Short mmCIF file of C-alpha atoms in Angstrom, two decimals:
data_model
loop_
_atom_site.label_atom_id
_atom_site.label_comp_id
_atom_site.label_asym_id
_atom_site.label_seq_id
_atom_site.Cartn_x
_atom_site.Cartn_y
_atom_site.Cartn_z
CA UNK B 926 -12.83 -15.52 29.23
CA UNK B 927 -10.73 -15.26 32.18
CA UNK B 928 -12.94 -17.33 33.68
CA UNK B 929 -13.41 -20.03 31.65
CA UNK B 930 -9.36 -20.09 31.36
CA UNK B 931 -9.51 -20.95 35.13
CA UNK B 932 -11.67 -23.36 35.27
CA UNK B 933 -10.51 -25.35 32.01
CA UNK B 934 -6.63 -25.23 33.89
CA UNK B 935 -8.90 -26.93 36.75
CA UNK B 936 -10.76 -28.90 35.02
CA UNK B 937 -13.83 -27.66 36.44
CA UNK B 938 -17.06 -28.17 34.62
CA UNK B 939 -18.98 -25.50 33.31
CA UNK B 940 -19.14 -23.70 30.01
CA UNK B 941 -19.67 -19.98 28.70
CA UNK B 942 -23.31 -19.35 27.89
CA UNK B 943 -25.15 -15.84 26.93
CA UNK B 944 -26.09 -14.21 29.88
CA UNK B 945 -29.30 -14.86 30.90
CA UNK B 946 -31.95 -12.15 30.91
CA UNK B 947 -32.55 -12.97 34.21
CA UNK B 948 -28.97 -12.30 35.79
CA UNK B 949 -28.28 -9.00 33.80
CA UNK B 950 -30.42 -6.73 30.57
CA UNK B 951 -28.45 -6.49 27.28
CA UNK B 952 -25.49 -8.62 26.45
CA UNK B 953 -22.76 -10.63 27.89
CA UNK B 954 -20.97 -13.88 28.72
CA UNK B 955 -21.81 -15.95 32.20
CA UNK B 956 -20.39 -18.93 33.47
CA UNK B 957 -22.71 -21.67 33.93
CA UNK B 958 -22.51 -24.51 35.99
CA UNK B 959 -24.27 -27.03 38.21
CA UNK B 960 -25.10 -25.06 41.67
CA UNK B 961 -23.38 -27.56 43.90
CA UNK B 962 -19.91 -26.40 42.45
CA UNK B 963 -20.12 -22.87 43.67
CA UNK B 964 -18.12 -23.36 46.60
CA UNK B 965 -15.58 -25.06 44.15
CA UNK B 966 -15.82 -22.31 41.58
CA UNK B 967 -15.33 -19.46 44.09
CA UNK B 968 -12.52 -20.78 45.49
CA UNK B 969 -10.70 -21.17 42.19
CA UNK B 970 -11.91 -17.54 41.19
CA UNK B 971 -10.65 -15.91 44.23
CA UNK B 972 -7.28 -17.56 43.64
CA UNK B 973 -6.60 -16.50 39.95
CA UNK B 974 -8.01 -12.92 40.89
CA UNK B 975 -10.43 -13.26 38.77
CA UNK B 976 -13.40 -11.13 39.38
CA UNK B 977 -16.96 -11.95 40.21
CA UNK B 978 -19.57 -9.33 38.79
CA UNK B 979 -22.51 -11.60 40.22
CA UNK B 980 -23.26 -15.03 41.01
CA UNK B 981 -27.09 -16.27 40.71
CA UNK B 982 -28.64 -20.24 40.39
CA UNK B 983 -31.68 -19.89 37.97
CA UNK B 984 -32.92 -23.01 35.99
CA UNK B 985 -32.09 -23.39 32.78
CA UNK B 986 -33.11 -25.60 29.93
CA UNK B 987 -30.35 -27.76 28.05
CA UNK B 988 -32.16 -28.95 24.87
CA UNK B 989 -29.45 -31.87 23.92
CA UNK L 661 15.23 -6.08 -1.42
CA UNK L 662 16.94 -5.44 1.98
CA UNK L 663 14.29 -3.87 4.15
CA UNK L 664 16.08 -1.81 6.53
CA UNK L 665 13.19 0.00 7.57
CA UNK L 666 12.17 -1.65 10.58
CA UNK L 667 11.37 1.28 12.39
CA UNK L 668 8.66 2.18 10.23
CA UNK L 669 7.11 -2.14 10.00
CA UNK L 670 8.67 -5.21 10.71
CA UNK L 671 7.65 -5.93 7.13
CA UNK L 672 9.45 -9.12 6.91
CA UNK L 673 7.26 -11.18 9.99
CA UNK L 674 7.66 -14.94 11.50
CA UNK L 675 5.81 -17.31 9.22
CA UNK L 676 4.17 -18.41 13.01
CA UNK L 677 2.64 -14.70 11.95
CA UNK L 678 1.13 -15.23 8.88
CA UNK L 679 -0.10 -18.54 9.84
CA UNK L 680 -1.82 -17.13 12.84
CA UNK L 681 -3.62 -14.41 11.38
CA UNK L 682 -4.59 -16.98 8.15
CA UNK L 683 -5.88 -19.22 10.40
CA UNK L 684 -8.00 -16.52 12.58
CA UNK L 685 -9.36 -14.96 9.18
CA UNK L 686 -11.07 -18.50 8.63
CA UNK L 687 -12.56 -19.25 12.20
CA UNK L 688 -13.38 -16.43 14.58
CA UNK L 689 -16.01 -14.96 15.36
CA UNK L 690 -16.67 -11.54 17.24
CA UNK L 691 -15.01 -11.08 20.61
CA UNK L 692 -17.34 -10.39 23.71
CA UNK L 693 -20.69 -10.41 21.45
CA UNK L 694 -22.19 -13.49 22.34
CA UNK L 695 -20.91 -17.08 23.31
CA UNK L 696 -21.07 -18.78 19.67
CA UNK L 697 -18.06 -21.06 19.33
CA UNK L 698 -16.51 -18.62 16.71
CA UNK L 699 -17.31 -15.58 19.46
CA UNK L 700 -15.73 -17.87 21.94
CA UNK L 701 -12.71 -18.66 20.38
CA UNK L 702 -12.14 -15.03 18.97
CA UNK L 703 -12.13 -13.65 22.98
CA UNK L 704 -9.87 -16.63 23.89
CA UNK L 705 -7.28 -15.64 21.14
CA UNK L 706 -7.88 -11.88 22.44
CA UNK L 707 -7.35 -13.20 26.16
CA UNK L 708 -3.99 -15.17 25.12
CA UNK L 709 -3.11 -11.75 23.52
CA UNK L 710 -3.30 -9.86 26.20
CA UNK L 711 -1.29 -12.40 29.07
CA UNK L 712 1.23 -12.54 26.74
CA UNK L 713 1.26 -8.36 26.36
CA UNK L 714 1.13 -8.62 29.63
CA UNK L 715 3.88 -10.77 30.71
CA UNK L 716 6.39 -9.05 28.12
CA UNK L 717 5.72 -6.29 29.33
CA UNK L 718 5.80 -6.53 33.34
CA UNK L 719 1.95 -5.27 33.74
CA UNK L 720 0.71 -6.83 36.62
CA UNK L 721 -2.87 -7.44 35.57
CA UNK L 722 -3.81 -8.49 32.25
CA UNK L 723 -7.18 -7.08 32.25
CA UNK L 724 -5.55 -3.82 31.90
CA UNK L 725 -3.82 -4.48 28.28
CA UNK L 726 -6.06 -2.53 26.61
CA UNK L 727 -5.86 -2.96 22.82
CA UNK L 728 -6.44 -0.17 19.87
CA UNK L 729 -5.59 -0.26 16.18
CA UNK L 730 -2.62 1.42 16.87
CA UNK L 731 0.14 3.71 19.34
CA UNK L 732 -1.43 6.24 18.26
CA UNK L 733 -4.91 5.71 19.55
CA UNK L 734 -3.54 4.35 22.85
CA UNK L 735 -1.24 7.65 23.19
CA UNK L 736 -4.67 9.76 22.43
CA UNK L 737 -7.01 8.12 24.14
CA UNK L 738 -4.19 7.97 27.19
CA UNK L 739 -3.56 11.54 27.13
CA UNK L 740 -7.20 12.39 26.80
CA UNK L 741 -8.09 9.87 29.55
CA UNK L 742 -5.34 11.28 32.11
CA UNK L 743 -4.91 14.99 31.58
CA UNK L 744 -7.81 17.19 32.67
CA UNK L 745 -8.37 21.17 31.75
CA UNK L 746 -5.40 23.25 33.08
CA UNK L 747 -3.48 20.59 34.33
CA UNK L 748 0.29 20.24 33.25
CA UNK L 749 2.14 17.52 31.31
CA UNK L 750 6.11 17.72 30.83
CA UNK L 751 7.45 16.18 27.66
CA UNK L 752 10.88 15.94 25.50
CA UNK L 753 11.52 17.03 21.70
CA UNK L 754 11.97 13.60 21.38
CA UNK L 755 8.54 12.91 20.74
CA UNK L 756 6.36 11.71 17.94
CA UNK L 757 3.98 13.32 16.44
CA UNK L 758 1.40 11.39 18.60
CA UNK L 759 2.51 12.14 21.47
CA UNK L 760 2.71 16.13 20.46
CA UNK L 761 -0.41 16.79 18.94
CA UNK L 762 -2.84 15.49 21.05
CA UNK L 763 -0.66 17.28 23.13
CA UNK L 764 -1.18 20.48 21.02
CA UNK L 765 -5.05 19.61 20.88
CA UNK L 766 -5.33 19.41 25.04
CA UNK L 767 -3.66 22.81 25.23
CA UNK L 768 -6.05 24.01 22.64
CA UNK L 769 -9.14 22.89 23.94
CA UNK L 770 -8.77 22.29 27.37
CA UNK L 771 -6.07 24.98 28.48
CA UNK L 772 -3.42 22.15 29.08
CA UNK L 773 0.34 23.30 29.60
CA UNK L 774 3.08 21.64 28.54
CA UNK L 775 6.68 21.98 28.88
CA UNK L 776 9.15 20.36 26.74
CA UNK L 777 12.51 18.74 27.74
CA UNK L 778 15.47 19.29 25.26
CA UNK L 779 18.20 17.40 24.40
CA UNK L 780 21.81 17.42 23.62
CA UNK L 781 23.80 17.51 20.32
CA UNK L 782 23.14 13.80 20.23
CA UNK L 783 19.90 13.94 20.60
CA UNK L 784 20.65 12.06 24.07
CA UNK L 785 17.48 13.77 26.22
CA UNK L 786 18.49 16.17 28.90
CA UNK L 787 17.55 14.52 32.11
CA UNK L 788 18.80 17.56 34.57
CA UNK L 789 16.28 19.81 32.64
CA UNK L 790 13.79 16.89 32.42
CA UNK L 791 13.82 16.87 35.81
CA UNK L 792 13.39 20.75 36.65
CA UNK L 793 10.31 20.69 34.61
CA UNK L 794 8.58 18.41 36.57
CA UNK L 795 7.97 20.38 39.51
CA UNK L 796 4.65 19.46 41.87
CA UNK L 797 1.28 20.16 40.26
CA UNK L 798 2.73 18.33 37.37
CA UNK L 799 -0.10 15.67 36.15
CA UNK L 800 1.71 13.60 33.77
CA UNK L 801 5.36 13.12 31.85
CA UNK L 802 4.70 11.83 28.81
CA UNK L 803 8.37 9.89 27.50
CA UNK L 804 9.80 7.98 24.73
CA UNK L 805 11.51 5.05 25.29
CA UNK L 806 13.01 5.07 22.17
CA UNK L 807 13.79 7.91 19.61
CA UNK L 808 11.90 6.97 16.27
CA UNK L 809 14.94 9.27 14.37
CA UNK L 810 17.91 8.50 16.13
CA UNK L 811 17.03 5.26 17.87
CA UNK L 812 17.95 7.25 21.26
CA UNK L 813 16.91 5.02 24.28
CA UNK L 814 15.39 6.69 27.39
CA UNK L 815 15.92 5.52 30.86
CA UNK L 816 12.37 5.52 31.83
CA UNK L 817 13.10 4.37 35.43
CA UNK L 818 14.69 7.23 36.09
CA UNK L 819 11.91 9.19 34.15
CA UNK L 820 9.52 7.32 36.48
CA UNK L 821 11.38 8.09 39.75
CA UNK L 822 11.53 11.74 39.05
CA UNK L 823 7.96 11.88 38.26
CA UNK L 824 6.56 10.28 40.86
CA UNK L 825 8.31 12.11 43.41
CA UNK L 826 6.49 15.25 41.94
CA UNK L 827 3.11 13.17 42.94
CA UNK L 828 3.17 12.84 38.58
CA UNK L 829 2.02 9.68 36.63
CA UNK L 830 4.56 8.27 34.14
CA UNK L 831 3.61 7.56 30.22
CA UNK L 832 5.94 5.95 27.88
CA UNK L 833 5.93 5.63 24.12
CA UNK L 834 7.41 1.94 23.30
CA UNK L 835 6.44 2.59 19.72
CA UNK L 836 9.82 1.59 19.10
CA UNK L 837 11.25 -0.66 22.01
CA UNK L 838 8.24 -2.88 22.83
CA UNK L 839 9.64 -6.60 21.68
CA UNK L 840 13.20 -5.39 20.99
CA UNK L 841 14.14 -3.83 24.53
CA UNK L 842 12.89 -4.83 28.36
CA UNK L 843 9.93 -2.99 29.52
CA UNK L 844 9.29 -3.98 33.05
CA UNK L 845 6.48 -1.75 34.25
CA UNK L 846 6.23 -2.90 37.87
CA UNK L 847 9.78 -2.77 38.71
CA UNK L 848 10.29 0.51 36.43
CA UNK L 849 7.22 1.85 38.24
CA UNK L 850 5.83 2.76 35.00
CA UNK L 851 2.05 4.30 34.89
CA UNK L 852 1.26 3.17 31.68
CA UNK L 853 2.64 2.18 28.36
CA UNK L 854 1.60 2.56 25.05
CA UNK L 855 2.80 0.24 22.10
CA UNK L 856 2.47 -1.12 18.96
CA UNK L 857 1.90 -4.32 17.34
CA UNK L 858 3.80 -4.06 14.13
CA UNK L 859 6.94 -3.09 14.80
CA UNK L 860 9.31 -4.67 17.35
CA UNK L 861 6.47 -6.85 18.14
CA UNK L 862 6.18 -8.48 15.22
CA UNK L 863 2.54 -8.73 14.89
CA UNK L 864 0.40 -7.17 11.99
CA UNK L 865 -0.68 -3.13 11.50
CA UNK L 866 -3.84 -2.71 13.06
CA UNK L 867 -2.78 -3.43 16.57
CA UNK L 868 -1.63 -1.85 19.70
CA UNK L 869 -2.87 -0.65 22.48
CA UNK L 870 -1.60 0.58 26.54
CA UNK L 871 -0.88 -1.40 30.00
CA UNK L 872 -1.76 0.50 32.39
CA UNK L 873 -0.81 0.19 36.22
CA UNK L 874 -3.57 -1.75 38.63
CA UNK L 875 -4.08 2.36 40.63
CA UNK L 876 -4.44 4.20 37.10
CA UNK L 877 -7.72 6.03 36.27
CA UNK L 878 -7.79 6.52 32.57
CA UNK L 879 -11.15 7.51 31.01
CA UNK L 880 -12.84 6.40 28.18
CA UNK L 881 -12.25 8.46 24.94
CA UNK L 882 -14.22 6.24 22.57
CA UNK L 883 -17.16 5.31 23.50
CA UNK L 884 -19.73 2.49 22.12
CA UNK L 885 -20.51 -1.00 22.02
CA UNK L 886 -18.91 -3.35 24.70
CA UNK L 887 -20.97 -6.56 24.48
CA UNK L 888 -21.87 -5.48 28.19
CA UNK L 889 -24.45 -3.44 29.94
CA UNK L 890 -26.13 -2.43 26.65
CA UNK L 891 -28.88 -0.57 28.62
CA UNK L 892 -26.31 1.88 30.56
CA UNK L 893 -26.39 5.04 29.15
CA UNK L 894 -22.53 5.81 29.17
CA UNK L 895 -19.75 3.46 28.33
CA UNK L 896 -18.75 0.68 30.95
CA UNK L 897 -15.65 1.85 33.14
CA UNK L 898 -14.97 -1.77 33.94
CA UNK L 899 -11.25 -3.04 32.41
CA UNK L 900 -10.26 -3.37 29.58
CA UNK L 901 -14.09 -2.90 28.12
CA UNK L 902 -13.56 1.04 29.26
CA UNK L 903 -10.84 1.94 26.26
CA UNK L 904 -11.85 -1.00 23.96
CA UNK L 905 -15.55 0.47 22.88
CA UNK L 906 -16.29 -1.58 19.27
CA UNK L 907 -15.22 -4.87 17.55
CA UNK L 908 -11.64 -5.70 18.50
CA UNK L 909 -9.12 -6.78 15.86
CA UNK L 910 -8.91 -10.47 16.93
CA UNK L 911 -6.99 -11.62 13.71
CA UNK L 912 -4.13 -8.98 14.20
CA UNK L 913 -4.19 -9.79 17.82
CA UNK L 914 -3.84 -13.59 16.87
CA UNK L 915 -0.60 -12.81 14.82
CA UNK L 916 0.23 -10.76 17.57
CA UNK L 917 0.00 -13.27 20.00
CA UNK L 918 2.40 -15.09 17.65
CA UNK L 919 4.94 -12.56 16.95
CA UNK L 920 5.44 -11.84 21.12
CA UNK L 921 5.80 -16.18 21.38
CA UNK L 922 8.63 -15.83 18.24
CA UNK L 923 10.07 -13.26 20.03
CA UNK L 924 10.04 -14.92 23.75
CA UNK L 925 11.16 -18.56 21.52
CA UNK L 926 14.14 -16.62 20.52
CA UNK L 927 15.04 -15.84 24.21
CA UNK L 928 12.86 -12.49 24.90
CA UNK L 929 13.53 -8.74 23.89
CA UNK L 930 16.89 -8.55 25.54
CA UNK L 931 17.89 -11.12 22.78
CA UNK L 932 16.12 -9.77 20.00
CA UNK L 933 17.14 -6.27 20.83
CA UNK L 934 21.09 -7.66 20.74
CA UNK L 935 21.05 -9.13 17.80
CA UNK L 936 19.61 -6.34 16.53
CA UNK L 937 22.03 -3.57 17.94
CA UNK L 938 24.62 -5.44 17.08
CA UNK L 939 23.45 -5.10 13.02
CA UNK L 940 23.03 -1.22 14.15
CA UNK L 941 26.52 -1.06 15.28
CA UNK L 942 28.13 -2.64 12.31
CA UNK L 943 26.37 -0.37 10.23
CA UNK L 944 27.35 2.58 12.40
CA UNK L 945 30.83 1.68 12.58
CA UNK L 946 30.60 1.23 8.47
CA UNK L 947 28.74 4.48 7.73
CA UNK L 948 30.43 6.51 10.46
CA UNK L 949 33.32 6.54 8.88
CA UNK L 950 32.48 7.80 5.62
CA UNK L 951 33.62 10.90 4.68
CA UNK L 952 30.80 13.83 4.11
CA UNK L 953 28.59 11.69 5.98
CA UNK L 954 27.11 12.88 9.57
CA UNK L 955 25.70 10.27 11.88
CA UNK L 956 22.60 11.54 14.07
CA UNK L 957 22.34 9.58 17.49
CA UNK L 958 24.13 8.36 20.69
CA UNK L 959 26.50 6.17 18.62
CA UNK L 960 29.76 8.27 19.59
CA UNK L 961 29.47 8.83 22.94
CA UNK L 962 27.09 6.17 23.89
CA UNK L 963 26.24 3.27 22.24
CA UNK L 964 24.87 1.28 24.78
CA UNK L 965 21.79 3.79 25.09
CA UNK L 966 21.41 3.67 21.28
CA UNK L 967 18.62 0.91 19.49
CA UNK L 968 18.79 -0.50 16.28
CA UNK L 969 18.75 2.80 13.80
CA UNK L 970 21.40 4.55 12.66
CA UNK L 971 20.27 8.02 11.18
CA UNK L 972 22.42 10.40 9.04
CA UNK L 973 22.91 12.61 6.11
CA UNK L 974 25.35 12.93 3.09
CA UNK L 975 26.68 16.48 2.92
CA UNK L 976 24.76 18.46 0.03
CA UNK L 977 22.02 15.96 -0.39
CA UNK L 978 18.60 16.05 0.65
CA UNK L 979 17.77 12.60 2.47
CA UNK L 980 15.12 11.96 0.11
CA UNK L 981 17.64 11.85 -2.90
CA UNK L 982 19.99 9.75 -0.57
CA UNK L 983 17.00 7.18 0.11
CA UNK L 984 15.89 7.00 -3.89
CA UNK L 985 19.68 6.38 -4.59
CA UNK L 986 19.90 3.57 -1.55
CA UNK L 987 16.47 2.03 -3.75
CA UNK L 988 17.24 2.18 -6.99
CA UNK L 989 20.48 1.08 -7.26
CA UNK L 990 20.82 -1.23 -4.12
CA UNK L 991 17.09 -2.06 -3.58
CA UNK L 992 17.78 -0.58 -0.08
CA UNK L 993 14.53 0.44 2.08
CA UNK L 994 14.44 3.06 4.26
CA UNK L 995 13.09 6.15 5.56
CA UNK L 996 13.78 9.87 4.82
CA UNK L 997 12.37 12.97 5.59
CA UNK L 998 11.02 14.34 8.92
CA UNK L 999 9.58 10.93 10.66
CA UNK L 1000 6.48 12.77 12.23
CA UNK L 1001 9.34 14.00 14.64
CA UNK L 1002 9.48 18.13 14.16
CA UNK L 1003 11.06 19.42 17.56
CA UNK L 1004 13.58 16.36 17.47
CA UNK L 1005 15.04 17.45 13.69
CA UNK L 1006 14.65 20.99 15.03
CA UNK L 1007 17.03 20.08 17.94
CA UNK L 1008 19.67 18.31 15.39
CA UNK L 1009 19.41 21.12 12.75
CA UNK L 1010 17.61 19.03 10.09
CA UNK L 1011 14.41 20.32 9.43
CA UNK L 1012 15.45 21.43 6.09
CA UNK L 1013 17.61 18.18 5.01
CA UNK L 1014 15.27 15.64 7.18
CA UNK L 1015 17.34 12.60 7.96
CA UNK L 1016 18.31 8.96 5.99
CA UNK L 1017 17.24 6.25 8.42
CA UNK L 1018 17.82 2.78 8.25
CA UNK L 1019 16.65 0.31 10.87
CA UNK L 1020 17.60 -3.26 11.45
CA UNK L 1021 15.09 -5.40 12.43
CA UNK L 1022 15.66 -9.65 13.83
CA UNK L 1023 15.72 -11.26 10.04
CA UNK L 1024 18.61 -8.73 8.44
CA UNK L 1025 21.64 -9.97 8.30
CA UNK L 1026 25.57 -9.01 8.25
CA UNK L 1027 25.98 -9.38 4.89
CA UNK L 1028 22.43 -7.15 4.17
CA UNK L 1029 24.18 -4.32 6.16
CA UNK L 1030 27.83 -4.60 4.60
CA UNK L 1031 25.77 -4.64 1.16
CA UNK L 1032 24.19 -0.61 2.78
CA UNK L 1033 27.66 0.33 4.00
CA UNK L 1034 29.17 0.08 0.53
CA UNK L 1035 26.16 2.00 -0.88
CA UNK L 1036 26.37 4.63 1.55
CA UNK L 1037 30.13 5.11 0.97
CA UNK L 1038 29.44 5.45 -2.90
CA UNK L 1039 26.69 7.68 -2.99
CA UNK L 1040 29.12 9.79 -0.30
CA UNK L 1041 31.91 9.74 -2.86
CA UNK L 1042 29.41 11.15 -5.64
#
């Protein structure tokens, strides 16, 4: 949540999702956003301290 | 009714309160289990929660407000998390029963000493012998910050400085000051501080929980779901998931959100805890005075270390008579008896009698305590 607190205040894109099977088993929150932002999103991260468990592009499907 | 039994509940809370916790009864979802909108919005109400916790109370990382139902499941599962088998812990007879008997249960079952501190006629703690206790080895000094019988402040900076230089950790109860007097934990160099949500705070029962400093390893006592790393066998030690195993209390934590921004509207805990001494010292200076009434408490010697109670007894009458009389014929609420405090009524001679305590809280008012001053003096008179 700390993380989507940051990037809202930036107005960086991006929205919490479920995390995917594919980044970590059992549950959780991710960030997800469009891979060319990661420089953008680390940045932001590493200034409001907020930590970065992992950070992994995988394709995803957005139905609507 | 005048509520003067603050100490116990703020019963009487900001209607920004209510509101909050109606509204989050209608609309959130879980915290941390899954990323539904009403999920969503529950952990951003539980994130706002715990800056503002946070903030008020000087804890440099927000991650590490950890909430609980209560004090008294931050002060166990803080004592459990710090203190390991033989290990010492100093504390004072000021304490509350939740401080003592997990206390009591650590010595039982894992050989823990512990030393207590004593205290003067006043109940004003004894710092010099406070200070011999802690001698090197010492794990952890476990401190009020505030006397829930006589409204007794601590100077916990000082607590901290003498603990620390023993290689010690610091723990302070703020059961009773959190909202109503400054906690700085940074610049007090406090290790961690355990509080509740209901009282000076303002928010509902059911919430409370411990800041704890960024170099502070406490342990998980409950352990359980987390919403994260489902498959690992033990419970996560990341913050805050490692003391917050199972569904948080996102609508008391929305009201408690509330309560900390009516407090910090109002111009903080130094304000609040003003206006709110100053109603203690009227009724002090009222009740005082009376005669065949004792006053418990720094009030005489100092006042500035005192809070908002004012404790006492009328000579000859059990406190519990004394508090009936103070409800049925002035609609007067307050607390008698022991307070979950043993050692501190043992150190003021009142295990027998207990103690009358009435506690101002931000929405009393002059004429509220003027109204208990003229009881007081009648049931005195007999």
């Amino acid at each position: 949540m700390s993380c989507e607190e940051c990037c809202q205040r930036r107005g960086l894109g991006g929205r919490m999702i479920p995390v995917p099977g594919e980044v970590a088993a059992g549950c959780g929150l991710a960030w997800k956003t469009a891979p060319e932002a990661r420089e953008e999103l680390v940045a932001a991260l590493e200034a409001d301290g907020v930590p970065v468990e992992a950070m992994t592009v995988i394709e995803l499907l957005e139905f609507r | 009714m005048i509520y003067l039994d603050n100490a116990a509940t703020t019963m009487r809370k900001p209607q920004e309160v209510v509101d909050a916790v109606a509204a989050a009864l209608g609309s959130l979802g879980n915290a941390g289990r899954g990323a539904s909108a009403g999920a969503l919005d529950a952990g951003r109400v539980v994130l706002r929660c715990r800056e503002a916790v946070a903030a008020l109370l000087g804890c440099p990382r927000a991650d590490h407000v950890c909430f609980s139902a209560n004090a008294t499941t931050a002060l166990n599962a803080t004592l459990s998390g710090l203190v390991g088998p033989g290990e010492r812990v100093v504390t004072t007879v000021l304490e509350h029963n939740s401080v003592l008997r997990p206390l009591a249960r650590l010595a039982d079952e894992r050989g823990v000493e512990v030393a207590y501190a004593g205290c003067d006629a006043h109940g004003l703690l004894d710092m010099d012998e406070l200070e011999r206790l802690i001698c090197p080895g010492t794990r952890l000094v476990a401190v009020t910050h505030g006397s829930n019988v006589t409204g007794n402040l601590v100077d916990v900076a000082r607590v901290a400085e003498m603990a620390h230089a023993a290689g010690a950790l610091v723990l302070v109860d703020a059961s009773q000051t959190a909202g109503c007097v400054p906690l700085d934990m940074s610049a007090m160099g406090l290790d961690v501080v355990c509080f509740t949500g209901h009282k000076g705070l303002m928010g509902p029962q059911g919430t409370g929980g411990m800041a704890v400093a960024e170099d502070v390893d406490v342990r998980p006592w409950v352990e359980g779901g987390s919403g994260v790393r489902s498959f690992e066998r033990r419970h996560p030690l990341e913050w805050p998931t490692r003391l917050e195993a199972g569904t948080l209390n996102a609508y008391g934590l929305a009201g408690l959100a509330a309560g900390i921004a009516f407090i910090e509207k109002n111009g903080g805990p130094a304000a609040v805890g003003a206006r709110e001494h100053a109603l203690a010292r009227r009724l002090y200076e009222g009740v005082g005075g009376v005669p065949g009434v004792t006053v418990y408490g720094g009030w005489a010697v100092s006042p500035e270390r005192c809070g908002s109670i004012v404790a006492f007894n009328v000579d000859g009458l059990d406190s519990a008579e004394v508090a009936d009389a103070l409800s049925s014929g002035w609609g007067i609420a307050c607390r008698a008896g022991a307070h979950c405090a043993p050692l501190m009524h043992r150190a003021l001679g009142t295990e027998r009698q207990g103690s009358v305590r009435l506690s101002c809280g931000w929405f009393n008012t002059e004429e509220e305590i003027d109204v208990a001053v003229a009881a007081v003096r009648e049931i005195a008179a007999g």
